[in-house]
Amino acid sequence: MNSYRWVIVACGALMTCVGIGAMFSLAVYLQPMSADTGWSRTGISSAMTIDFLVMGAAGFGWGALSDRIGPRAVTLTGACLLGLGLVLASGTTSLVSFQLTYGVLVGLAAGAFFAPMIAAATGWFEPKRRSLAVSLVSAGMGVAPMTISPFARYLISTYDWRTAMMTIGIAAWVLLIPAALLVRRAPAELPSGPARAVDEPRLSVGEALRSPQFIVLALTFLLCCGAHSGPIFHMVSYAIGCGIAPLAAVSIYSVEGLSGLGGRLLLGLLADRFGAKPVLICGLLVQSVCIAVYLFVNRLEAFYAIAVVFGTAYGGVMPLYAVLARESFGQRIMGTVFGALTMVSAIGMAFGPWAGGRIFDANNSYAWLYLGASGIALAAVLVALVFSPRREAQVLQPA
């Protein structure tokens, strides 16, 4: 049975890769869609804004539902909705119908994977390996830009954007429906399971969401995402403004994404060894410094060097919030609590790109974006310092 936990990790990584990758591939469709349909890029891009907001709210709902009925039914529903959303969006003939199908259905589906599968994975692993397990599930998000987006680009070049979107929708059904059927609750959660938690926190959902631990953790997550989302989203434009060639500027963004994948694994291993809180604080501090340092570079080599460190930091800290939530609130309401945390983080993710655009329009410069984002990241460090998790549940093995 212990070996099956790696099946859960593999399923979670696949789901986050396909689900998040399908959603974020909208950037690949943007130009050919606009040219084919005459829809404005702003109108098409607004579907991504809807995606973010729906995914955040849905993550909370899906997480709570997974605590009640288990992650299998939730992820199976998400798999069905993801394919349906992409197939329907590929056939839309108006901008509004595209925004509703791609924005609502795909966002709703994407929210069904991350929080429920992170929560499921925490139940399968003992504390000394939990950070690595959560990081591996989250790593699917890092793999997505290197798999789903290039596949979409290939299909668009070979056929057209509608065929590409429909094909990825069908592929989502083929890959994710069987994966969802493999998902199980951890044995300790089942009435007949081999282990029983005796000191598991018995908070209600309301008590958990009002607790100091949740408030501090949610505020840290909000500030963390609000700090890095703007610099990440505007990185290509900022680098071009610094004199970097457009193609090279895009490669900086790719380096950040690849480093984020490695950061999830590295910080996950470090958290298992030294604890999630100190590793989180160190990662947030490095993130703050890197954002500020971007203001002082204008050479491609320097951009690459900072991108490696920055990507490692912001990618690596993301799974640690789930580990700290599990330590404080236990497995029974983990899906609900982490879903609520992801909903709060989505607000930060949505704020950064908008704020960066407003700052640039007002000043014709990104300087205040990076300076302000560094300050917000430093505030996340200060908030994280006061976090004090509840005592980890003790597990009593039967004789």
Short mmCIF file of N, CA and C in Angstrom, two decimals, residues 7-128:
data_model
loop_
_atom_site.label_atom_id
_atom_site.label_comp_id
_atom_site.label_asym_id
_atom_site.label_seq_id
_atom_site.Cartn_x
_atom_site.Cartn_y
_atom_site.Cartn_z
N VAL A 7 1.74 6.54 -6.88
CA VAL A 7 0.72 6.62 -7.92
C VAL A 7 -0.10 7.89 -7.73
N ILE A 8 -0.44 8.20 -6.47
CA ILE A 8 -1.20 9.42 -6.18
C ILE A 8 -0.40 10.65 -6.59
N VAL A 9 0.90 10.65 -6.28
CA VAL A 9 1.76 11.77 -6.66
C VAL A 9 1.82 11.91 -8.18
N ALA A 10 1.98 10.79 -8.89
CA ALA A 10 2.05 10.83 -10.36
C ALA A 10 0.74 11.33 -10.96
N CYS A 11 -0.38 10.87 -10.43
CA CYS A 11 -1.69 11.34 -10.92
C CYS A 11 -1.85 12.83 -10.66
N GLY A 12 -1.45 13.28 -9.48
CA GLY A 12 -1.55 14.70 -9.16
C GLY A 12 -0.69 15.55 -10.07
N ALA A 13 0.55 15.11 -10.33
CA ALA A 13 1.43 15.87 -11.22
C ALA A 13 0.86 15.93 -12.64
N LEU A 14 0.31 14.81 -13.12
CA LEU A 14 -0.29 14.79 -14.46
C LEU A 14 -1.48 15.74 -14.53
N MET A 15 -2.32 15.72 -13.51
CA MET A 15 -3.51 16.57 -13.52
C MET A 15 -3.17 18.04 -13.49
N THR A 16 -2.22 18.43 -12.63
CA THR A 16 -1.85 19.84 -12.58
C THR A 16 -1.16 20.27 -13.87
N CYS A 17 -0.39 19.36 -14.47
CA CYS A 17 0.27 19.69 -15.73
C CYS A 17 -0.75 19.94 -16.84
N VAL A 18 -1.66 19.00 -17.04
CA VAL A 18 -2.63 19.11 -18.13
C VAL A 18 -3.64 20.22 -17.84
N GLY A 19 -4.15 20.27 -16.61
CA GLY A 19 -5.17 21.26 -16.27
C GLY A 19 -4.66 22.68 -16.35
N ILE A 20 -3.55 22.96 -15.66
CA ILE A 20 -2.99 24.31 -15.68
C ILE A 20 -2.40 24.62 -17.05
N GLY A 21 -1.76 23.62 -17.66
CA GLY A 21 -1.18 23.84 -18.99
C GLY A 21 -2.21 24.18 -20.03
N ALA A 22 -3.35 23.50 -20.01
CA ALA A 22 -4.42 23.80 -20.97
C ALA A 22 -4.95 25.20 -20.78
N MET A 23 -5.08 25.63 -19.53
CA MET A 23 -5.59 26.96 -19.25
C MET A 23 -4.61 28.04 -19.71
N PHE A 24 -3.33 27.88 -19.36
CA PHE A 24 -2.34 28.90 -19.67
C PHE A 24 -1.91 28.90 -21.13
N SER A 25 -2.32 27.90 -21.89
CA SER A 25 -1.99 27.87 -23.31
C SER A 25 -2.74 28.93 -24.11
N LEU A 26 -3.64 29.64 -23.46
CA LEU A 26 -4.37 30.69 -24.17
C LEU A 26 -3.40 31.68 -24.80
N ALA A 27 -2.25 31.93 -24.18
CA ALA A 27 -1.28 32.86 -24.76
C ALA A 27 -0.81 32.39 -26.13
N VAL A 28 -0.77 31.07 -26.35
CA VAL A 28 -0.34 30.52 -27.63
C VAL A 28 -1.43 30.73 -28.70
N TYR A 29 -2.68 30.65 -28.28
CA TYR A 29 -3.80 30.81 -29.21
C TYR A 29 -4.06 32.27 -29.55
N LEU A 30 -3.57 33.20 -28.75
CA LEU A 30 -3.98 34.60 -28.82
C LEU A 30 -3.86 35.19 -30.22
N GLN A 31 -2.67 35.14 -30.81
CA GLN A 31 -2.47 35.78 -32.12
C GLN A 31 -3.26 35.11 -33.24
N PRO A 32 -3.21 33.79 -33.39
CA PRO A 32 -4.00 33.17 -34.47
C PRO A 32 -5.50 33.32 -34.28
N MET A 33 -5.97 33.32 -33.05
CA MET A 33 -7.40 33.53 -32.81
C MET A 33 -7.83 34.93 -33.23
N SER A 34 -7.03 35.92 -32.85
CA SER A 34 -7.36 37.29 -33.19
C SER A 34 -7.37 37.50 -34.70
N ALA A 35 -6.36 36.91 -35.38
CA ALA A 35 -6.29 37.04 -36.83
C ALA A 35 -7.44 36.34 -37.53
N ASP A 36 -7.88 35.21 -37.02
CA ASP A 36 -8.93 34.41 -37.66
C ASP A 36 -10.32 34.97 -37.41
N THR A 37 -10.57 35.44 -36.20
CA THR A 37 -11.92 35.84 -35.82
C THR A 37 -12.15 37.35 -35.83
N GLY A 38 -11.06 38.13 -35.76
CA GLY A 38 -11.20 39.58 -35.65
C GLY A 38 -11.49 40.05 -34.23
N TRP A 39 -11.50 39.12 -33.27
CA TRP A 39 -11.71 39.51 -31.88
C TRP A 39 -10.47 40.24 -31.37
N SER A 40 -10.67 41.20 -30.50
CA SER A 40 -9.55 41.95 -29.95
C SER A 40 -8.73 41.05 -29.02
N ARG A 41 -7.45 41.37 -28.91
CA ARG A 41 -6.60 40.60 -28.00
C ARG A 41 -7.00 40.85 -26.55
N THR A 42 -7.46 42.06 -26.30
CA THR A 42 -7.94 42.34 -24.94
C THR A 42 -9.14 41.46 -24.61
N GLY A 43 -10.05 41.32 -25.56
CA GLY A 43 -11.24 40.50 -25.34
C GLY A 43 -10.90 39.04 -25.14
N ILE A 44 -9.96 38.54 -25.96
CA ILE A 44 -9.56 37.14 -25.81
C ILE A 44 -8.82 36.93 -24.50
N SER A 45 -7.93 37.87 -24.17
CA SER A 45 -7.15 37.75 -22.94
C SER A 45 -8.02 37.81 -21.69
N SER A 46 -9.16 38.49 -21.80
CA SER A 46 -10.04 38.60 -20.64
C SER A 46 -10.56 37.23 -20.19
N ALA A 47 -10.56 36.27 -21.13
CA ALA A 47 -10.95 34.91 -20.74
C ALA A 47 -9.98 34.36 -19.69
N MET A 48 -8.71 34.77 -19.76
CA MET A 48 -7.74 34.33 -18.77
C MET A 48 -8.02 34.95 -17.40
N THR A 49 -8.43 36.22 -17.40
CA THR A 49 -8.81 36.86 -16.14
C THR A 49 -9.97 36.12 -15.49
N ILE A 50 -10.96 35.77 -16.32
CA ILE A 50 -12.09 35.00 -15.81
C ILE A 50 -11.61 33.65 -15.28
N ASP A 51 -10.70 33.02 -16.03
CA ASP A 51 -10.12 31.74 -15.60
C ASP A 51 -9.55 31.83 -14.19
N PHE A 52 -8.74 32.85 -13.96
CA PHE A 52 -8.08 33.01 -12.67
C PHE A 52 -9.09 33.16 -11.55
N LEU A 53 -10.08 34.03 -11.76
CA LEU A 53 -11.06 34.28 -10.71
C LEU A 53 -11.91 33.05 -10.44
N VAL A 54 -12.33 32.38 -11.51
CA VAL A 54 -13.16 31.18 -11.35
C VAL A 54 -12.34 30.06 -10.71
N MET A 55 -11.09 29.89 -11.15
CA MET A 55 -10.26 28.84 -10.60
C MET A 55 -10.03 29.04 -9.10
N GLY A 56 -9.81 30.29 -8.69
CA GLY A 56 -9.60 30.56 -7.27
C GLY A 56 -10.81 30.23 -6.43
N ALA A 57 -11.98 30.71 -6.88
CA ALA A 57 -13.20 30.42 -6.13
C ALA A 57 -13.54 28.94 -6.17
N ALA A 58 -13.35 28.32 -7.34
CA ALA A 58 -13.68 26.90 -7.49
C ALA A 58 -12.76 26.03 -6.66
N GLY A 59 -11.48 26.45 -6.52
CA GLY A 59 -10.55 25.67 -5.72
C GLY A 59 -11.02 25.49 -4.30
N PHE A 60 -11.63 26.55 -3.75
CA PHE A 60 -12.18 26.47 -2.40
C PHE A 60 -13.35 25.49 -2.35
N GLY A 61 -14.26 25.60 -3.32
CA GLY A 61 -15.41 24.71 -3.36
C GLY A 61 -15.03 23.26 -3.60
N TRP A 62 -14.13 23.05 -4.56
CA TRP A 62 -13.69 21.68 -4.86
C TRP A 62 -12.94 21.08 -3.67
N GLY A 63 -12.12 21.90 -3.01
CA GLY A 63 -11.39 21.40 -1.86
C GLY A 63 -12.32 20.95 -0.74
N ALA A 64 -13.35 21.77 -0.47
CA ALA A 64 -14.32 21.40 0.56
C ALA A 64 -15.08 20.14 0.17
N LEU A 65 -15.42 20.03 -1.12
CA LEU A 65 -16.16 18.85 -1.58
C LEU A 65 -15.30 17.60 -1.49
N SER A 66 -14.00 17.74 -1.76
CA SER A 66 -13.12 16.56 -1.68
C SER A 66 -13.00 16.04 -0.25
N ASP A 67 -13.12 16.94 0.74
CA ASP A 67 -13.12 16.48 2.14
C ASP A 67 -14.35 15.63 2.43
N ARG A 68 -15.46 15.92 1.76
CA ARG A 68 -16.72 15.21 2.02
C ARG A 68 -16.83 13.92 1.24
N ILE A 69 -16.55 13.98 -0.06
CA ILE A 69 -16.83 12.82 -0.91
C ILE A 69 -15.56 12.16 -1.43
N GLY A 70 -14.41 12.75 -1.16
CA GLY A 70 -13.15 12.17 -1.62
C GLY A 70 -12.66 12.82 -2.90
N PRO A 71 -11.35 12.75 -3.16
CA PRO A 71 -10.77 13.43 -4.33
C PRO A 71 -11.08 12.76 -5.67
N ARG A 72 -11.44 11.47 -5.66
CA ARG A 72 -11.67 10.80 -6.94
C ARG A 72 -12.84 11.42 -7.70
N ALA A 73 -13.97 11.59 -7.05
CA ALA A 73 -15.15 12.15 -7.72
C ALA A 73 -14.90 13.59 -8.17
N VAL A 74 -14.16 14.35 -7.34
CA VAL A 74 -13.89 15.75 -7.68
C VAL A 74 -12.99 15.84 -8.90
N THR A 75 -11.90 15.10 -8.92
CA THR A 75 -10.98 15.17 -10.05
C THR A 75 -11.59 14.57 -11.31
N LEU A 76 -12.44 13.55 -11.17
CA LEU A 76 -13.11 12.99 -12.33
C LEU A 76 -14.05 14.02 -12.95
N THR A 77 -14.78 14.74 -12.12
CA THR A 77 -15.64 15.81 -12.62
C THR A 77 -14.82 16.89 -13.31
N GLY A 78 -13.68 17.26 -12.69
CA GLY A 78 -12.82 18.26 -13.30
C GLY A 78 -12.29 17.82 -14.65
N ALA A 79 -11.91 16.54 -14.76
CA ALA A 79 -11.41 16.02 -16.04
C ALA A 79 -12.47 16.11 -17.13
N CYS A 80 -13.70 15.77 -16.77
CA CYS A 80 -14.79 15.85 -17.75
C CYS A 80 -15.05 17.30 -18.17
N LEU A 81 -15.04 18.21 -17.19
CA LEU A 81 -15.31 19.62 -17.48
C LEU A 81 -14.20 20.25 -18.32
N LEU A 82 -12.94 19.85 -18.06
CA LEU A 82 -11.83 20.44 -18.80
C LEU A 82 -11.94 20.10 -20.28
N GLY A 83 -12.13 18.83 -20.60
CA GLY A 83 -12.29 18.46 -21.99
C GLY A 83 -13.49 19.12 -22.63
N LEU A 84 -14.60 19.17 -21.88
CA LEU A 84 -15.82 19.78 -22.41
C LEU A 84 -15.61 21.26 -22.70
N GLY A 85 -14.96 21.97 -21.77
CA GLY A 85 -14.73 23.39 -21.96
C GLY A 85 -13.88 23.68 -23.19
N LEU A 86 -12.82 22.90 -23.39
CA LEU A 86 -11.94 23.12 -24.53
C LEU A 86 -12.63 22.77 -25.85
N VAL A 87 -13.36 21.67 -25.87
CA VAL A 87 -14.06 21.27 -27.10
C VAL A 87 -15.13 22.29 -27.47
N LEU A 88 -15.90 22.75 -26.49
CA LEU A 88 -16.93 23.75 -26.77
C LEU A 88 -16.31 25.08 -27.19
N ALA A 89 -15.23 25.48 -26.50
CA ALA A 89 -14.59 26.75 -26.85
C ALA A 89 -14.02 26.74 -28.26
N SER A 90 -13.57 25.57 -28.71
CA SER A 90 -13.00 25.49 -30.06
C SER A 90 -14.04 25.74 -31.15
N GLY A 91 -15.30 25.59 -30.81
CA GLY A 91 -16.35 25.78 -31.81
C GLY A 91 -17.14 27.06 -31.66
N THR A 92 -16.75 27.94 -30.74
CA THR A 92 -17.51 29.17 -30.50
C THR A 92 -17.38 30.13 -31.68
N THR A 93 -18.43 30.90 -31.87
CA THR A 93 -18.45 31.85 -32.98
C THR A 93 -18.57 33.30 -32.52
N SER A 94 -18.65 33.52 -31.22
CA SER A 94 -18.69 34.89 -30.70
C SER A 94 -17.73 35.01 -29.53
N LEU A 95 -17.24 36.22 -29.30
CA LEU A 95 -16.29 36.45 -28.23
C LEU A 95 -16.90 36.14 -26.86
N VAL A 96 -18.14 36.53 -26.65
CA VAL A 96 -18.79 36.31 -25.36
C VAL A 96 -18.90 34.81 -25.07
N SER A 97 -19.32 34.04 -26.08
CA SER A 97 -19.45 32.60 -25.86
C SER A 97 -18.09 31.97 -25.59
N PHE A 98 -17.03 32.47 -26.23
CA PHE A 98 -15.70 31.95 -25.95
C PHE A 98 -15.29 32.28 -24.52
N GLN A 99 -15.52 33.51 -24.09
CA GLN A 99 -15.15 33.91 -22.73
C GLN A 99 -15.86 33.05 -21.69
N LEU A 100 -17.11 32.73 -21.95
CA LEU A 100 -17.88 31.95 -20.99
C LEU A 100 -17.43 30.48 -20.96
N THR A 101 -17.20 29.90 -22.14
CA THR A 101 -16.81 28.49 -22.17
C THR A 101 -15.38 28.30 -21.70
N TYR A 102 -14.46 29.07 -22.28
CA TYR A 102 -13.05 28.93 -21.91
C TYR A 102 -12.81 29.50 -20.51
N GLY A 103 -13.36 30.66 -20.24
CA GLY A 103 -13.12 31.31 -18.95
C GLY A 103 -13.76 30.58 -17.79
N VAL A 104 -15.03 30.21 -17.93
CA VAL A 104 -15.76 29.61 -16.81
C VAL A 104 -15.50 28.11 -16.71
N LEU A 105 -15.73 27.37 -17.78
CA LEU A 105 -15.62 25.92 -17.71
C LEU A 105 -14.17 25.46 -17.48
N VAL A 106 -13.24 26.03 -18.21
CA VAL A 106 -11.84 25.64 -18.04
C VAL A 106 -11.31 26.07 -16.67
N GLY A 107 -11.69 27.28 -16.23
CA GLY A 107 -11.29 27.73 -14.90
C GLY A 107 -11.89 26.86 -13.81
N LEU A 108 -13.15 26.50 -13.97
CA LEU A 108 -13.81 25.62 -13.01
C LEU A 108 -13.12 24.26 -12.94
N ALA A 109 -12.74 23.75 -14.11
CA ALA A 109 -12.07 22.45 -14.16
C ALA A 109 -10.68 22.52 -13.54
N ALA A 110 -9.91 23.56 -13.86
CA ALA A 110 -8.54 23.68 -13.35
C ALA A 110 -8.51 23.73 -11.83
N GLY A 111 -9.54 24.33 -11.24
CA GLY A 111 -9.61 24.42 -9.79
C GLY A 111 -9.86 23.08 -9.12
N ALA A 112 -10.29 22.09 -9.89
CA ALA A 112 -10.61 20.78 -9.32
C ALA A 112 -9.39 19.89 -9.11
N PHE A 113 -8.24 20.33 -9.58
CA PHE A 113 -7.06 19.46 -9.52
C PHE A 113 -6.07 19.86 -8.42
N PHE A 114 -5.70 21.12 -8.35
CA PHE A 114 -4.58 21.52 -7.51
C PHE A 114 -4.85 21.29 -6.02
N ALA A 115 -5.84 21.97 -5.46
CA ALA A 115 -6.10 21.85 -4.02
C ALA A 115 -6.50 20.43 -3.62
N PRO A 116 -7.43 19.77 -4.33
CA PRO A 116 -7.80 18.40 -3.93
C PRO A 116 -6.64 17.41 -4.00
N MET A 117 -5.80 17.51 -5.03
CA MET A 117 -4.70 16.54 -5.15
C MET A 117 -3.56 16.85 -4.18
N ILE A 118 -3.32 18.12 -3.91
CA ILE A 118 -2.33 18.47 -2.88
C ILE A 118 -2.80 17.93 -1.54
N ALA A 119 -4.10 18.14 -1.23
CA ALA A 119 -4.64 17.65 0.03
C ALA A 119 -4.57 16.13 0.09
N ALA A 120 -4.89 15.46 -1.01
CA ALA A 120 -4.84 14.00 -1.03
C ALA A 120 -3.42 13.50 -0.79
N ALA A 121 -2.43 14.15 -1.43
CA ALA A 121 -1.05 13.71 -1.29
C ALA A 121 -0.55 13.86 0.14
N THR A 122 -0.95 14.91 0.84
CA THR A 122 -0.47 15.10 2.21
C THR A 122 -0.94 13.97 3.13
N GLY A 123 -2.08 13.36 2.80
CA GLY A 123 -2.58 12.28 3.63
C GLY A 123 -1.85 10.97 3.43
N TRP A 124 -1.12 10.84 2.33
CA TRP A 124 -0.45 9.58 2.01
C TRP A 124 0.98 9.52 2.55
N PHE A 125 1.51 10.66 3.02
CA PHE A 125 2.92 10.69 3.38
C PHE A 125 3.11 11.12 4.83
N GLU A 126 4.10 10.53 5.47
CA GLU A 126 4.48 10.93 6.81
C GLU A 126 5.20 12.27 6.73
N PRO A 127 5.32 12.99 7.85
CA PRO A 127 5.88 14.35 7.82
C PRO A 127 7.25 14.45 7.17
N LYS A 128 8.13 13.46 7.35
CA LYS A 128 9.49 13.60 6.85
C LYS A 128 9.59 13.55 5.33
#
